[in-house]
mmCIF file of C-alpha atoms in Angstrom:
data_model
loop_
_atom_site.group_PDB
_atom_site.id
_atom_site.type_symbol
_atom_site.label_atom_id
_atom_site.label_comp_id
_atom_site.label_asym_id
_atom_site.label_seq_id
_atom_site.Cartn_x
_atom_site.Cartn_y
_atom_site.Cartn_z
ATOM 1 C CA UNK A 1 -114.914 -53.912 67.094
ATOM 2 C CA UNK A 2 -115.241 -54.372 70.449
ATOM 3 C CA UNK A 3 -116.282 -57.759 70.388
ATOM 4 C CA UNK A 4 -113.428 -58.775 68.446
ATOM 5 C CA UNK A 5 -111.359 -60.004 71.300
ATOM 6 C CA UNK A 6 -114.008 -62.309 73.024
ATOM 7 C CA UNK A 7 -114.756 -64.199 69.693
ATOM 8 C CA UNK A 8 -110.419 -64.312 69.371
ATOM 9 C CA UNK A 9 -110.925 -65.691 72.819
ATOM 10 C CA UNK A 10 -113.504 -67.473 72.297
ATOM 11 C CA UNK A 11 -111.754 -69.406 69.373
ATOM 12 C CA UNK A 12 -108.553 -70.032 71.067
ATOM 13 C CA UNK A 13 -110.419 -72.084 73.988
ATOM 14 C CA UNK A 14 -113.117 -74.381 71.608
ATOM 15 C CA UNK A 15 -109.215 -74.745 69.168
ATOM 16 C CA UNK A 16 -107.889 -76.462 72.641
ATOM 17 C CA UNK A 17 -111.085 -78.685 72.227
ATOM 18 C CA UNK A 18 -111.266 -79.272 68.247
ATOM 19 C CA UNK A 19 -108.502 -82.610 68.435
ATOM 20 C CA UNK A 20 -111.044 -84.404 70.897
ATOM 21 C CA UNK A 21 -114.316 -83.017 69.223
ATOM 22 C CA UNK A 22 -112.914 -84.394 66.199
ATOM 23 C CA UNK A 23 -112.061 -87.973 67.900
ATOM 24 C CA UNK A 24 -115.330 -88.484 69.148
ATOM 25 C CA UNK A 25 -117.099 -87.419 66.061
ATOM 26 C CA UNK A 26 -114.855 -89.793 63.754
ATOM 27 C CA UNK A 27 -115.944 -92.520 66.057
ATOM 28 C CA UNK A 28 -119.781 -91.468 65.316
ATOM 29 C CA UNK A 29 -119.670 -90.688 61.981
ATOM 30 C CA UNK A 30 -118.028 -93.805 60.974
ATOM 31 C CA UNK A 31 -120.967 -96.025 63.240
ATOM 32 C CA UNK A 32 -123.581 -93.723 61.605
ATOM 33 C CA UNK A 33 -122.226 -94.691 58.236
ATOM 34 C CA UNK A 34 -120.325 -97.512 57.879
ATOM 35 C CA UNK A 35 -121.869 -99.883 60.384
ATOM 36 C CA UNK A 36 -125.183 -102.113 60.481
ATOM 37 C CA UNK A 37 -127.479 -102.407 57.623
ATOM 38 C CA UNK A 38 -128.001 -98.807 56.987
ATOM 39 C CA UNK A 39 -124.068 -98.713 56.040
ATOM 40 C CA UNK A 40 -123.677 -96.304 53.138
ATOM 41 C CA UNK A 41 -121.174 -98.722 51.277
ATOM 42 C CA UNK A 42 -120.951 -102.211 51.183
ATOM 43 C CA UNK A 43 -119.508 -104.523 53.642
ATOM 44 C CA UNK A 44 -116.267 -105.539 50.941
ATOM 45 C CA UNK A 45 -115.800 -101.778 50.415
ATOM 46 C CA UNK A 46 -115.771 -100.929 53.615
ATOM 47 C CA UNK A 47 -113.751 -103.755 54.608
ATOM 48 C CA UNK A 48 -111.417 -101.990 51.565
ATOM 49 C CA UNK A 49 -111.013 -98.980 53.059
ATOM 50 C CA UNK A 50 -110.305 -100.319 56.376
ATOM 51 C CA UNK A 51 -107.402 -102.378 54.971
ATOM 52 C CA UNK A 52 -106.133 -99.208 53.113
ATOM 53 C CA UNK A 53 -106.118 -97.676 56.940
ATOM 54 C CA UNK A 54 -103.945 -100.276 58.514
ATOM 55 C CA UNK A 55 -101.726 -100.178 55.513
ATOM 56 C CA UNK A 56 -101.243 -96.421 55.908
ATOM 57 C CA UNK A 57 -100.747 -96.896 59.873
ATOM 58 C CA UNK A 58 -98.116 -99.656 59.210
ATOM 59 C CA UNK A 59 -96.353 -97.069 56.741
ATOM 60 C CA UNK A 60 -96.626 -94.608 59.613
ATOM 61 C CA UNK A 61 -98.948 -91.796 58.149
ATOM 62 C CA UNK A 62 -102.707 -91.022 59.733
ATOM 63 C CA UNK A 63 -104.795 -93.991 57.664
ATOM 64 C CA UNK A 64 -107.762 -93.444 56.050
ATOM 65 C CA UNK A 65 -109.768 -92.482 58.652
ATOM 66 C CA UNK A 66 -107.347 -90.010 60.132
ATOM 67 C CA UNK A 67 -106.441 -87.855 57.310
ATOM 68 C CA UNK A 68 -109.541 -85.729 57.180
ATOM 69 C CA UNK A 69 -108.794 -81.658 59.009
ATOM 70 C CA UNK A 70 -111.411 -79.535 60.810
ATOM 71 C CA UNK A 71 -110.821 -76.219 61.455
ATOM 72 C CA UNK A 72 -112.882 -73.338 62.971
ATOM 73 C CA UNK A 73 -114.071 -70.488 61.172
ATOM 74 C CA UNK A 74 -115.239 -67.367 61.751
ATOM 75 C CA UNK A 75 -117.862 -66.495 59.078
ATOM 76 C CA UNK A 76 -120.955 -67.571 60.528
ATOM 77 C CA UNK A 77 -122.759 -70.798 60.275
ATOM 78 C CA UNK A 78 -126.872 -71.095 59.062
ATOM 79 C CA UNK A 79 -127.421 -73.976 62.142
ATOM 80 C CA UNK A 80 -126.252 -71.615 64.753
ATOM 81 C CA UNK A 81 -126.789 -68.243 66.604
ATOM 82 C CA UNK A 82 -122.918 -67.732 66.670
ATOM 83 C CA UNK A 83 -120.634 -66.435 64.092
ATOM 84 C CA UNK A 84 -118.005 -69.955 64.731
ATOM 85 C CA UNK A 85 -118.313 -72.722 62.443
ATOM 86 C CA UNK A 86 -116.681 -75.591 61.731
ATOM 87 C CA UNK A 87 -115.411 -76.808 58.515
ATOM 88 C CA UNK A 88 -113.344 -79.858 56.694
ATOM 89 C CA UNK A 89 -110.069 -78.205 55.465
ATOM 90 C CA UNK A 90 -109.176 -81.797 54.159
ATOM 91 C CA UNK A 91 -111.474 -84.305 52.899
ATOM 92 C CA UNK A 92 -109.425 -87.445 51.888
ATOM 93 C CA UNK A 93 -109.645 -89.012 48.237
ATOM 94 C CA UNK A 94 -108.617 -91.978 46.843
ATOM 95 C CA UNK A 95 -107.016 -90.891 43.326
ATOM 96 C CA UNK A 96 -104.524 -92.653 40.891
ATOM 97 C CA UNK A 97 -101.305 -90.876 42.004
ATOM 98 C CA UNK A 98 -102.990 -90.785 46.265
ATOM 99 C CA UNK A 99 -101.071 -92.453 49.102
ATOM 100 C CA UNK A 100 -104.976 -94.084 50.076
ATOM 101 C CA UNK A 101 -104.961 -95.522 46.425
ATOM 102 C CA UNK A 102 -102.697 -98.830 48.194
ATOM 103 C CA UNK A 103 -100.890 -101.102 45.783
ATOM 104 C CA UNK A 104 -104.192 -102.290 44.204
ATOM 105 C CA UNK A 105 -105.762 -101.168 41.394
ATOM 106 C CA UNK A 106 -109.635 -100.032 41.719
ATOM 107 C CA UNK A 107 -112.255 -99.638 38.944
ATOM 108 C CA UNK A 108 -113.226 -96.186 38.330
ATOM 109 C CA UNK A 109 -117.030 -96.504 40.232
ATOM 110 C CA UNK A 110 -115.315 -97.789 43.014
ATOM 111 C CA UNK A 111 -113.199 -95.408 43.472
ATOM 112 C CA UNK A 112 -116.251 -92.832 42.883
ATOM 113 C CA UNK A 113 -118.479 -94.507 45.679
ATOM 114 C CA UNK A 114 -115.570 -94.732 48.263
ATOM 115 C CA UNK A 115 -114.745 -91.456 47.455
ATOM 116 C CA UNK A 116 -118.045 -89.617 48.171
ATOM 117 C CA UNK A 117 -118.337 -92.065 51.160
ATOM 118 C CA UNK A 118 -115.394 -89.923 52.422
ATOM 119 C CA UNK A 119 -117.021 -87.262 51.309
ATOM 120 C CA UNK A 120 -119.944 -87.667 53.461
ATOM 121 C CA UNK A 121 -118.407 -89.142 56.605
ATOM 122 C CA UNK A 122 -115.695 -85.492 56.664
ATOM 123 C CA UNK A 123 -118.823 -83.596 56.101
ATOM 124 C CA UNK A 124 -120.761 -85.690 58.541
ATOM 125 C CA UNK A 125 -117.865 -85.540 61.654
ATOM 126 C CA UNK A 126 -117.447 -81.667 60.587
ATOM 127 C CA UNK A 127 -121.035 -81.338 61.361
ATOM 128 C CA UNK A 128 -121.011 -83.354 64.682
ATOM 129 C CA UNK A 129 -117.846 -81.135 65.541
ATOM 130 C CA UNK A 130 -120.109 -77.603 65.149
ATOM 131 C CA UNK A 131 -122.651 -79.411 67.360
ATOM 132 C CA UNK A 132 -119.897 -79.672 70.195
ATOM 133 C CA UNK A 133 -118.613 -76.327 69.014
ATOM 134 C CA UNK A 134 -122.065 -74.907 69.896
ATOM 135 C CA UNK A 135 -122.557 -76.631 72.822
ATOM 136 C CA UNK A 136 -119.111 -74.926 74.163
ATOM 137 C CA UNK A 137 -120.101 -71.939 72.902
ATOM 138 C CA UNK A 138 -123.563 -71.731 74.844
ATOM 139 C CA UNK A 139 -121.676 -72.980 78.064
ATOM 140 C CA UNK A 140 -119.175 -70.708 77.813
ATOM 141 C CA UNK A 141 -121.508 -67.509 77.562
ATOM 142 C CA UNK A 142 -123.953 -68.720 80.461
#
């Protein structure tokens, strides 16, 4: 039990890190994804869910690409040597009854291929977020 307090510690400092891991690794994630001509989704759907994120902003709420939550766990991750991890609390969806739905309607495989797009870019930025998790983590104990 001993060790207990460091890894509290330890978790308190990369927490006062997590808002600008997560920045950066949005802004990754979605080039990695979205952009070029290995783009995951089309460029009408992603044009799509870009205009469902200004709407959102314009309402006042996070958009599309801001509503996804990281948070840091404690359990132990297989891709490190550390018991932190990082993990999306909140992936967002596009449903019927969802704010991200917007005013128009979408056909159901739409809404299934945007959908695991988000899917994949949370999973994706809560991946590059462990990477800078470890990386503080290995500083921190040199």
């Amino acid at each position: 039990m001993a060790e207990f307090p460091d890894e509290r510690q330890l978790v308190v400092r990369a927490q006062s890190q997590l808002d600008q891991w997560t920045s950066s690794a949005r802004i990754e994630a979605y080039a990695e994804l979205f952009e070029g001509d290995d783009s995951i989704l089309s460029p009408e759907e992603v044009q799509l869910l870009d205009a469902l994120d200004s709407e959102l902003e314009r309402r006042g709420g996070d958009g599309v690409w801001g509503t996804d939550r990281y948070g840091i766990h404690t359990a132990g991750t297989s891709s490190s040597d550390t018991s932190l991890g990082v993990v999306c609390v909140y992936h967002p969806q596009i449903t019927s009854d969802s704010v991200l739905r917007g005013r128009d309607s979408l056909d159901d495989e739409t809404e299934e291929r945007l959908n695991a797009a988000l899917w994949r870019y949370s999973e994706r930025v809560a991946t590059l977020i462990e990477e800078e998790l470890d990386e503080f983590i290995r500083q921190t104990q040199s």
